[in-house]
Coordinates of C-alpha atoms in Angstrom, one line a residue:
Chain W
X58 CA -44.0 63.0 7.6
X59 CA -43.7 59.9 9.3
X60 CA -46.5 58.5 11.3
X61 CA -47.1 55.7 13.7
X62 CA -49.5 52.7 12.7
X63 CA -52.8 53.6 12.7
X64 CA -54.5 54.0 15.9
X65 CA -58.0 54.7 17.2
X66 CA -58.6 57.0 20.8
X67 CA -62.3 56.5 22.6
X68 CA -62.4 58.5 25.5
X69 CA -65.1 57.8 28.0
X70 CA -65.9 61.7 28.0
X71 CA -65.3 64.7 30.2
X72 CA -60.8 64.1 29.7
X73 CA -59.4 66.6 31.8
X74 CA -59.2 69.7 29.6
X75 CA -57.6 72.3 32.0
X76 CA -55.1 70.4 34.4
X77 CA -53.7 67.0 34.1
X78 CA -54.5 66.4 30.3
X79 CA -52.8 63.2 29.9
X80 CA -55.6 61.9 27.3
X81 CA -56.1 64.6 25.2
X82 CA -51.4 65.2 25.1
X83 CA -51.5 61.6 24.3
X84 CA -53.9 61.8 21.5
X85 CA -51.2 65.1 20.3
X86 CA -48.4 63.0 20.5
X87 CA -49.7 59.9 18.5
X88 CA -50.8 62.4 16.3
X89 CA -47.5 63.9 15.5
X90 CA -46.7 66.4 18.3
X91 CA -45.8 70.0 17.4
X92 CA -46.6 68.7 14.0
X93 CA -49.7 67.5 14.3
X94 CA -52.8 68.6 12.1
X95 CA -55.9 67.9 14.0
X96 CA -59.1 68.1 11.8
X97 CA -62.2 69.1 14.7
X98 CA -65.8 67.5 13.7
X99 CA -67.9 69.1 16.4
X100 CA -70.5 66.9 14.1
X101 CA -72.5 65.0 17.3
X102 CA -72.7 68.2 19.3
X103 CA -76.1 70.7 19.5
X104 CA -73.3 73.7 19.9
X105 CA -70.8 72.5 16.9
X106 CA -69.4 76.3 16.8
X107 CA -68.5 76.8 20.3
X108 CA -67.8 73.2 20.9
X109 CA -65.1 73.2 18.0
X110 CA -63.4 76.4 18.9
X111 CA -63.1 74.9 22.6
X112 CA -61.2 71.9 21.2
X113 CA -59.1 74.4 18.8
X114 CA -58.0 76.4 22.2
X115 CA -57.2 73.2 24.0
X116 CA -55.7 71.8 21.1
X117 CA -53.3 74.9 20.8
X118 CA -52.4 75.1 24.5
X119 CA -51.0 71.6 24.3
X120 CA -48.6 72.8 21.1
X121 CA -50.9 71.4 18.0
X122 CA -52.2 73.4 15.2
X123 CA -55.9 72.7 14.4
X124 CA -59.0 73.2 12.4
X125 CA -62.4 73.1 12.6
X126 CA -64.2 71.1 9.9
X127 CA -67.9 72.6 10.4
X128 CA -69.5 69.4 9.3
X129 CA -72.8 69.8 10.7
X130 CA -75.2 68.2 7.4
X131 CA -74.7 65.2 5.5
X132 CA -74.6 68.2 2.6
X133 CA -71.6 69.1 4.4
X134 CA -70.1 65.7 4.9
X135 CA -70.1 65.3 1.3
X136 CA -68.4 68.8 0.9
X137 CA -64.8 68.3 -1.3
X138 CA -63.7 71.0 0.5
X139 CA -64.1 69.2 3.9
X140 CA -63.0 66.2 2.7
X141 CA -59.9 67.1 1.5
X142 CA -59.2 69.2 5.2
X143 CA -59.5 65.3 6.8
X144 CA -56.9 64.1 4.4
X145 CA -54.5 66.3 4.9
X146 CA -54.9 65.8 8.8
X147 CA -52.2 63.4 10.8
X148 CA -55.3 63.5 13.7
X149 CA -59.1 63.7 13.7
X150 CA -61.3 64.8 16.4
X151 CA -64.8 64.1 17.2
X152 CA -66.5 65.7 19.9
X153 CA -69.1 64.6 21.9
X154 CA -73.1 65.1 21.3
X155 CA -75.3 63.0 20.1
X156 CA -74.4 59.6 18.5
X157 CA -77.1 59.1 16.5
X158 CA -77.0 62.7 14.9
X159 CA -73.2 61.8 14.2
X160 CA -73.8 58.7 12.2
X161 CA -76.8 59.8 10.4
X162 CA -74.6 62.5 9.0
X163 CA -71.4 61.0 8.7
X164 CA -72.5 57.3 7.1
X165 CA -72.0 56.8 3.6
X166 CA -69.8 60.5 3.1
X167 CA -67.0 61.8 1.0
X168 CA -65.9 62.9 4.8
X169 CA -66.1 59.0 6.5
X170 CA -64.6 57.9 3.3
X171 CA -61.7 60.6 4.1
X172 CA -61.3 59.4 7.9
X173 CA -61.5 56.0 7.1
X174 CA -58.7 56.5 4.8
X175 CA -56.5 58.3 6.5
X176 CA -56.4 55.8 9.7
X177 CA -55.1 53.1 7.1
X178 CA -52.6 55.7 5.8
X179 CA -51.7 55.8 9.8
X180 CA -53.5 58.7 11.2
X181 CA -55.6 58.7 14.8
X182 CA -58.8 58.7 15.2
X183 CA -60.4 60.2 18.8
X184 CA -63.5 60.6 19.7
X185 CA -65.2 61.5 22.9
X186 CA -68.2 60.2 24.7
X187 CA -70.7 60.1 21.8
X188 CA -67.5 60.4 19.6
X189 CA -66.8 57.3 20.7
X190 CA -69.7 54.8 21.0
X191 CA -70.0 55.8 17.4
X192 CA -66.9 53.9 16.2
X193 CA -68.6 50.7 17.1
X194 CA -70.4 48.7 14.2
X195 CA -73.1 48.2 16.6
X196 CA -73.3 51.1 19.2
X197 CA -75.4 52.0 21.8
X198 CA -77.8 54.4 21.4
X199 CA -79.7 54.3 25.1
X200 CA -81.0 52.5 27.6
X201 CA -81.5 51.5 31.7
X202 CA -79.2 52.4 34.2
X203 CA -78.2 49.7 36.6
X204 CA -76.4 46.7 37.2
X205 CA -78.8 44.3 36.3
X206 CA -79.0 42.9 32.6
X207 CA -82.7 42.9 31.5
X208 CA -84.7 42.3 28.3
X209 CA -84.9 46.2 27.3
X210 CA -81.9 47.6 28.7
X211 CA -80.0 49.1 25.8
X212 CA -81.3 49.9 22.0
X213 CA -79.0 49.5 19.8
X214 CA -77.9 51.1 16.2
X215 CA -75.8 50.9 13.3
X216 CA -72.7 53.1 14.4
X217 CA -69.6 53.9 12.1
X218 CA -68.1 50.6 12.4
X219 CA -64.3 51.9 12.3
X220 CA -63.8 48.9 15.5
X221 CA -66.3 46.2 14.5
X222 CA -65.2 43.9 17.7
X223 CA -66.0 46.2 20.2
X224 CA -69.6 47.5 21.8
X225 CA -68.3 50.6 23.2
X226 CA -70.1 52.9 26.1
X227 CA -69.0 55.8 27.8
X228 CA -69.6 57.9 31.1
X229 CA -69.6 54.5 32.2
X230 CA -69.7 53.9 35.9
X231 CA -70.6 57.6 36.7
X232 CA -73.7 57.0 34.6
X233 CA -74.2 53.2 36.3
X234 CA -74.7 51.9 33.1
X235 CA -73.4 47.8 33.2
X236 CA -76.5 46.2 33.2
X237 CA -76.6 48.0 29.5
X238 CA -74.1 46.8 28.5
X239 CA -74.2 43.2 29.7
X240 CA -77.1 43.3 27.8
X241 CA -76.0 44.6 24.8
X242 CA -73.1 41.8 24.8
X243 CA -75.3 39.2 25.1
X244 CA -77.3 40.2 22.5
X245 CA -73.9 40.4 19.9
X246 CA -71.6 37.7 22.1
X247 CA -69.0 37.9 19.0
X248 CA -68.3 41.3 20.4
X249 CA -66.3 42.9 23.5
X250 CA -68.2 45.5 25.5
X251 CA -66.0 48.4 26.7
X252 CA -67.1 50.3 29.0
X253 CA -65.2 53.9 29.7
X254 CA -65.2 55.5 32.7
X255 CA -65.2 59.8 32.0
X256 CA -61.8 61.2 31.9
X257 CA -60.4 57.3 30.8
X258 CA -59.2 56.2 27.3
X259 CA -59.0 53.2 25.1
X260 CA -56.2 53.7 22.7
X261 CA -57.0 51.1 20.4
X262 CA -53.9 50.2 18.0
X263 CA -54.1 48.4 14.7
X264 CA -53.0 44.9 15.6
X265 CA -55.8 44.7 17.7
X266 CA -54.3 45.3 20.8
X267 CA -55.5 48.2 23.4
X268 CA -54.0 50.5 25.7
X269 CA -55.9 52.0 29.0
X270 CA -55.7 55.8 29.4
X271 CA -56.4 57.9 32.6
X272 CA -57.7 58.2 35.9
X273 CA -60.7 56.2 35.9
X274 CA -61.5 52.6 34.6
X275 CA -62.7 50.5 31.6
X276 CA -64.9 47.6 31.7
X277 CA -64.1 44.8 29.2
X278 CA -66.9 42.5 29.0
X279 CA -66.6 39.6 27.7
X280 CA -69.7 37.1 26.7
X281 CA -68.3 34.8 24.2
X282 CA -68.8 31.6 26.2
X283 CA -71.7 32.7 28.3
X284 CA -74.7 30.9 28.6
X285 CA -77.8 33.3 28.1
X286 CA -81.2 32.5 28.7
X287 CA -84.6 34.0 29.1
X288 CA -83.5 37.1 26.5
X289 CA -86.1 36.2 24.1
X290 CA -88.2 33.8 25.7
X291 CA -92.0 36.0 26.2
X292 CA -91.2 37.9 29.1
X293 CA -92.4 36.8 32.7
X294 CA -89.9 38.6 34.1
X295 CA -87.9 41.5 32.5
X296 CA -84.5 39.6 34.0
X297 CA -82.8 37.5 32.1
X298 CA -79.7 34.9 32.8
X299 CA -75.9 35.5 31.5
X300 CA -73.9 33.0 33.2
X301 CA -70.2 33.4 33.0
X302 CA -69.6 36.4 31.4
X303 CA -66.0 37.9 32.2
X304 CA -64.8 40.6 33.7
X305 CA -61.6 43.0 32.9
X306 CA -61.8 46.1 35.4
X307 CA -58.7 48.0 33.9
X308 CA -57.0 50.9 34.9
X309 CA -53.7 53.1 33.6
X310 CA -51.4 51.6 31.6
X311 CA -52.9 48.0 31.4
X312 CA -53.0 46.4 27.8
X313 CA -55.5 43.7 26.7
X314 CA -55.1 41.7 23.1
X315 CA -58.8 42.4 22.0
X316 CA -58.4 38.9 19.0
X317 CA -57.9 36.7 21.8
X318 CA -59.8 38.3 24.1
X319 CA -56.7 38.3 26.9
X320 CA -55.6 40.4 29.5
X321 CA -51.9 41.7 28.7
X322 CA -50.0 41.2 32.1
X323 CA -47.7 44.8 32.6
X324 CA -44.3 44.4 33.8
X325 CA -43.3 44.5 36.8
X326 CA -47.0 42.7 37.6
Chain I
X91 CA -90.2 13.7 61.7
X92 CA -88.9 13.9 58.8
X93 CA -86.5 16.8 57.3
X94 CA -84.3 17.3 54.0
X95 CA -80.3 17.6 54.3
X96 CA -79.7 20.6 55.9
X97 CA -80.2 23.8 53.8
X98 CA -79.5 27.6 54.2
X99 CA -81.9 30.1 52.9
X100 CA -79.9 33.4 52.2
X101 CA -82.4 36.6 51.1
X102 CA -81.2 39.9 49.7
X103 CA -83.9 41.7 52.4
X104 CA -87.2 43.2 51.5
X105 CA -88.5 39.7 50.1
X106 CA -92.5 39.9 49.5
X107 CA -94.5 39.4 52.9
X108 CA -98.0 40.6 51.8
X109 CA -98.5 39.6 48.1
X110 CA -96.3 37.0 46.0
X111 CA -94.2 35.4 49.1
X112 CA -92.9 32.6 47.0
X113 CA -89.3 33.2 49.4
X114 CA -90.9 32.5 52.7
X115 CA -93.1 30.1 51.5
X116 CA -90.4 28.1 50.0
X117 CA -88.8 28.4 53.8
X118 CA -91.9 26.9 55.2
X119 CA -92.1 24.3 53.2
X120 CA -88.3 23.5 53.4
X121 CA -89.0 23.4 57.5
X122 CA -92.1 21.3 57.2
X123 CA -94.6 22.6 55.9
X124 CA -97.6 22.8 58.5
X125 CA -95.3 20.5 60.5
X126 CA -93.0 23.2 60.7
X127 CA -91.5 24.8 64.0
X128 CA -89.8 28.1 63.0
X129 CA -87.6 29.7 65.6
X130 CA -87.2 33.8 64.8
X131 CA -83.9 35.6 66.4
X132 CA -84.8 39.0 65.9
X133 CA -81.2 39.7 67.0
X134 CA -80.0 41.8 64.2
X135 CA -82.7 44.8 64.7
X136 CA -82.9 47.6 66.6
X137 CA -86.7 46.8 67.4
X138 CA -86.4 43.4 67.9
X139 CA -89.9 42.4 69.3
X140 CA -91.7 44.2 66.7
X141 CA -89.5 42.2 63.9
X142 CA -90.5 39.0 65.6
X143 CA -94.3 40.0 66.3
X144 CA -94.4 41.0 62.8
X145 CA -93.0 37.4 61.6
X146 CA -94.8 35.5 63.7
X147 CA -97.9 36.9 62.5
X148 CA -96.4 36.4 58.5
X149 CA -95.6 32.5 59.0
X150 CA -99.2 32.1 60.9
X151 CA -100.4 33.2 57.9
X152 CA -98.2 31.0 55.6
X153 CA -99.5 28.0 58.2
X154 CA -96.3 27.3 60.3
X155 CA -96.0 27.5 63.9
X156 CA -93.4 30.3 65.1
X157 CA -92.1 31.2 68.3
X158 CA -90.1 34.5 69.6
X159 CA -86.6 33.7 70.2
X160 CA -85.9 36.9 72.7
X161 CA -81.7 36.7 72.4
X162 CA -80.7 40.7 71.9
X163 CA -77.8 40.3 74.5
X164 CA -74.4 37.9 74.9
X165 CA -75.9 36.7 78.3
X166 CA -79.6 36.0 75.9
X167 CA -77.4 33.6 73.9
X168 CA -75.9 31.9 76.2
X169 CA -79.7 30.8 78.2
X170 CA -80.3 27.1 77.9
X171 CA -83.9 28.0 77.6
X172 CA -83.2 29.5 74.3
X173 CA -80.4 27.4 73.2
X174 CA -83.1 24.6 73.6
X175 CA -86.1 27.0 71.8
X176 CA -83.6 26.8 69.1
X177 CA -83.4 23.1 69.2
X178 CA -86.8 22.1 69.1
X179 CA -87.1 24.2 65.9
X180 CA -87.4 23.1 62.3
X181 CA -86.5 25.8 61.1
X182 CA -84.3 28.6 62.5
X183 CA -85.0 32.9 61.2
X184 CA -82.5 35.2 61.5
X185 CA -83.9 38.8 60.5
X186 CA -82.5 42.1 59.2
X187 CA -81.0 44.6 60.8
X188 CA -77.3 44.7 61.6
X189 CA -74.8 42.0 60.9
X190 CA -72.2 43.7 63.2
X191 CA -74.4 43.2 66.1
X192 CA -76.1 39.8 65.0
X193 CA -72.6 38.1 65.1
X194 CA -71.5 40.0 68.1
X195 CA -74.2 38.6 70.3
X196 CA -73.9 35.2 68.9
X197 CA -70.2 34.0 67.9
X198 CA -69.2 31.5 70.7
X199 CA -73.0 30.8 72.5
X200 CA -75.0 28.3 72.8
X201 CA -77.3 29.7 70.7
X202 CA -75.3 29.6 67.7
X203 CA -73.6 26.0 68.9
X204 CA -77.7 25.3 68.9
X205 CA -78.2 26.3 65.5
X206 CA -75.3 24.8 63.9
X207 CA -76.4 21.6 65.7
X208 CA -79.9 21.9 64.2
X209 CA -78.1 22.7 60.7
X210 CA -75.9 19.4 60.9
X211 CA -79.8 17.6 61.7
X212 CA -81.7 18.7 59.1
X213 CA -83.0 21.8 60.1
X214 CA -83.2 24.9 57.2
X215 CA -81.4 28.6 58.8
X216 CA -83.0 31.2 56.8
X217 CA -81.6 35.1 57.2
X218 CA -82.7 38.1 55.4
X219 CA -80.6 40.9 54.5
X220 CA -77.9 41.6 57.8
X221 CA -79.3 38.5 58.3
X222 CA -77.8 37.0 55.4
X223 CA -74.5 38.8 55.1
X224 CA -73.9 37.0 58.6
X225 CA -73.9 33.5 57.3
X226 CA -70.4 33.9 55.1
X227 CA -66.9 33.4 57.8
X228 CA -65.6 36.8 56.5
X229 CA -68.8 39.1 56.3
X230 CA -69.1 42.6 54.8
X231 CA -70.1 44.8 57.1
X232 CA -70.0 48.1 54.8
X233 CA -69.0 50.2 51.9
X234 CA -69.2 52.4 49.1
X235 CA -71.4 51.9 46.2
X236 CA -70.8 51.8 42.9
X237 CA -69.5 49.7 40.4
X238 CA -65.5 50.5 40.9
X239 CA -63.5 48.1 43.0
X240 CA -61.5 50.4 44.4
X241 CA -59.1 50.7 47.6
X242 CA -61.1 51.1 50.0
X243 CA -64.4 50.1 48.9
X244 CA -65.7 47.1 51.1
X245 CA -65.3 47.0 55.2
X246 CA -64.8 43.4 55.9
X247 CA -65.1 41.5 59.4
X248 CA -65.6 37.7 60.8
X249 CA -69.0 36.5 60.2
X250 CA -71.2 33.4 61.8
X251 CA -69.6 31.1 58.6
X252 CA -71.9 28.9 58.3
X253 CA -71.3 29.2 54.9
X254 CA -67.5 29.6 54.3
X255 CA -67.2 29.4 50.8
X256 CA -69.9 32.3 50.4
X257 CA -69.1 36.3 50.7
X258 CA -73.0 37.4 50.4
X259 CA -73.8 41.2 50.1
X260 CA -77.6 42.3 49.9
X261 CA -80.2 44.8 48.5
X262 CA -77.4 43.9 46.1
X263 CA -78.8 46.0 42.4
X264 CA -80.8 48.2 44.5
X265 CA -78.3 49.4 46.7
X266 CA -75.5 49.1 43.8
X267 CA -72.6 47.2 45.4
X268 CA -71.0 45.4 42.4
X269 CA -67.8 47.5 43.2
X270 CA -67.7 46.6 46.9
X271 CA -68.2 42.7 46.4
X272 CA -65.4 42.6 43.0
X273 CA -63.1 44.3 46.2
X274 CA -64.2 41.2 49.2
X275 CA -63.4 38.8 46.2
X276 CA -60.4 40.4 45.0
X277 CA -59.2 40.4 48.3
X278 CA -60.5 36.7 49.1
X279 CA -60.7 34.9 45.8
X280 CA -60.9 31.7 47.6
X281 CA -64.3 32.3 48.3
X282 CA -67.6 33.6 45.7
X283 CA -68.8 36.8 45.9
X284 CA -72.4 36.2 45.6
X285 CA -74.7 39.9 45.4
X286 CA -78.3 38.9 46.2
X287 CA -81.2 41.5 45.3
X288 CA -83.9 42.1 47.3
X289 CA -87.1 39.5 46.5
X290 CA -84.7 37.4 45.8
X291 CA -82.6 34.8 47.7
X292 CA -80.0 31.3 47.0
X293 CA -81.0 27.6 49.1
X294 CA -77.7 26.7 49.4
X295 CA -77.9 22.6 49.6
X296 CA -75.7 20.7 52.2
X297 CA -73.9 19.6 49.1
X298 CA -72.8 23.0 47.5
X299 CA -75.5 23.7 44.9
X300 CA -77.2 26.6 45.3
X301 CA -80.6 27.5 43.9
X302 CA -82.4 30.8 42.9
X303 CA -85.4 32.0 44.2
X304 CA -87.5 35.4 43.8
X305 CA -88.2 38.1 41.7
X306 CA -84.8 39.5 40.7
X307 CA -81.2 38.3 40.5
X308 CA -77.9 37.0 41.8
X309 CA -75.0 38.0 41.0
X310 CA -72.2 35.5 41.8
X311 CA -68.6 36.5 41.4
X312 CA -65.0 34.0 40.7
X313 CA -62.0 35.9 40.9
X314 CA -60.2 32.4 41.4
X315 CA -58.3 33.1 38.0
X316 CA -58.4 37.0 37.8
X317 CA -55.3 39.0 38.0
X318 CA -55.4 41.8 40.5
X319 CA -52.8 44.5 40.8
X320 CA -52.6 47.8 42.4
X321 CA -54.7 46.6 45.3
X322 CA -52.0 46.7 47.8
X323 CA -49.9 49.3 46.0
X324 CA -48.6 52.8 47.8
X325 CA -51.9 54.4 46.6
X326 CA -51.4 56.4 42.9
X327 CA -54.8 55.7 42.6
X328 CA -58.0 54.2 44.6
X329 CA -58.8 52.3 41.3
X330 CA -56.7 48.8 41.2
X331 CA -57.1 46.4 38.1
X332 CA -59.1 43.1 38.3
X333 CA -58.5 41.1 34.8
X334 CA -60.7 38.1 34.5
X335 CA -63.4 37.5 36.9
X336 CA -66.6 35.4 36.0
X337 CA -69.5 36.6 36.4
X338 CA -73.2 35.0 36.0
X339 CA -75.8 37.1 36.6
X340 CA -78.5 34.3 37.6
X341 CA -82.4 34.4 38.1
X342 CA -85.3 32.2 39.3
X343 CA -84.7 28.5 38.7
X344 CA -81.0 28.3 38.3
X345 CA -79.0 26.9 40.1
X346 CA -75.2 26.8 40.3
X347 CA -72.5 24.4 41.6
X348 CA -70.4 25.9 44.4
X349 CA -67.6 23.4 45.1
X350 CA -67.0 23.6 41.0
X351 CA -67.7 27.1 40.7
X352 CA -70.2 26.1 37.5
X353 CA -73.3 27.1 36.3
X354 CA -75.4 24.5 36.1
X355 CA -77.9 24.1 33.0
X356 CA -81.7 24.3 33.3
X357 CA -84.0 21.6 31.9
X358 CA -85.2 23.0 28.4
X359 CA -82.2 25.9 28.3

């Protein structure tokens, strides 16, 4: 079957399930509609079973046959068996959990080496809230909440790396969590933060441009020409300085070119 | 005797009386030193003699002579007595409280014609938290928290303007306002949003640089080149986008250029 160019979905957690499911039907759609094939990896959850058979229910009410792929060891990850359920899927999913429990299993597998290939051969990739910090090449594994950027706001760890120019976070003004992630930017300027508001999306496509989902917002940050100062210097205060760091606060349907680092304008705008 | 170009002291409230009271020292010795003559308007609070006792008794300490500036009412700030207490004065205090009330006594008096006067000569105007908000011309009077510019996040109204190019919000991290101030600027991009935290406060020169002072940090905002849309839209949302504002989150030392809207590089950084 034909699909679209390949296409990554990072959903800020807790998408609308029930009602207005306009994330998760968009994720359907880009993965083929009524003939989608959506492989579940409940992988970062502490509840894989139930959390899986959620997503298969969902998954069904919106028209899309799928399967669980109960990859919960790396023993499993390296499973044929579960490998070859990924390739033949037009749509992966990975739920939410724990990020770190997620990469430790999934790094270095038959099954990452599955996913990986089918989003060159044009599948989409979603993942939510855990799901999707873990794309990043660096990815947040905790930290402070707050506004203010400070010397040991965020700790950071290798994550998937399936978008290496974005630092993504989630649940992300519900859990107050800028001063995070202006951290974590400053620490890796070369890369975007993205910040994703629950029940909000980043529908990253190939060609590096991304598409805003939802209800909520997303918070592109920006540090590549931002002076920093005081982030490594011994500490007499935990503050630190990022001057001119900027600010995208996007909402539905807005588009930003993440290689040049540019706003898209809409039509009509 | 003697005084500096004229200077404004804005603090985010709750700067340090008792212990580490770099902020009102700094005042002090902007006014004078132990030549200085502070004038307190306790005009903002709702217990005003206690707010003034109680400051009186701090800049004793800090070896500067105070006096009580009693204006609570319209007819107050209109007395030549205290029109003329404010003229004598090195140094003029404006203290916390409400900003509603501090402007609504003292647009239009002779108190306030006394105090811009004094400004023009020399003299520093220092004002903590309402105190503070009620130097920009349009002030923000209230809001929602949170870091969403949204709709109907920021309540705006005329302030003293002393400083025009200035929208200053307070208790600005602790009371988590990034989302009302990216509103005022979206709204007013002609003017910086500048968040101050509490501890903390800007000297804003007669020319346009402003300095930081304190424990924690400022956050100054440029929408001048964002994009905003869906601000004055039929509401589908509360959320509306704002694409490109520059942000520097600034600490002790810095100091930034406000006609230019640039941050301005410390010796050794």
């Amino acid at each position: 079957m034909d699909l679209k160019a390949s296409s990554i979905l990072a959903v800020g957690g807790a998408e609308d399930k029930v009602n207005k499911r306009d994330i998760l039907e968009r994720f359907v759609r880009e993965a083929g509609g009524d003939r989608a094939r959506i492989a579940i990896l409940p992988t970062a959850s502490s509840i894989p079973d139930e959390r899986a058979n959620f997503y298969q229910g969902v998954f069904s009410e919106l028209g899309a046959a799928s399967q669980h792929v109960p990859i919960v060891t790396r023993s499993d990850a390296q499973s044929p068996s579960h490998a070859e359920a990924i390739a033949q899927a037009t749509g992966v999913f990975l739920t939410g959990g724990d990020q770190q429990r997620l990469v430790e299993v999934l790094s270095g597998t038959r099954a990452l080496d599955a996913i990986r290939d089918r989003l060159t051969e044009g599948a989409v990739l979603a993942g939510t809230s855990a799901g999707a910090s873990a794309f990043s090449a660096t990815m947040i594994v905790g930290g402070m909440t707050g506004l203010r950027p400070r010397r040991d706001a965020v700790r950071l760890a290798p994550g998937l790396g399936v978008i290496t120019r974005l630092i993504i976070d989630q649940h992300f003004s519900q859990r107050d969590r800028l001063g995070r992630l202006m951290t974590a930017v400053a620490l890796e300027p070369q890369r975007l933060g993205v910040g994703i508001d629950e029940d909000t999306a980043i529908l990253y496509h190939g060609r590096g441009e991304m598409e805003v989902l939802g209800s909520g917002q997303v918070f592109v940050l920006d540090a590549d020409g931002a002076v920093v100062h005081g982030l490594e210097e011994p500490p007499h205060s935990e503050y630190f300085t990022l001057a001119g760091v900027v600010l995208h606060v996007l909402t539905h349907g807005d588009r930003f070119d993440v290689p040049s680092r540019r706003f898209v304008r809409r039509n009509g705008h």
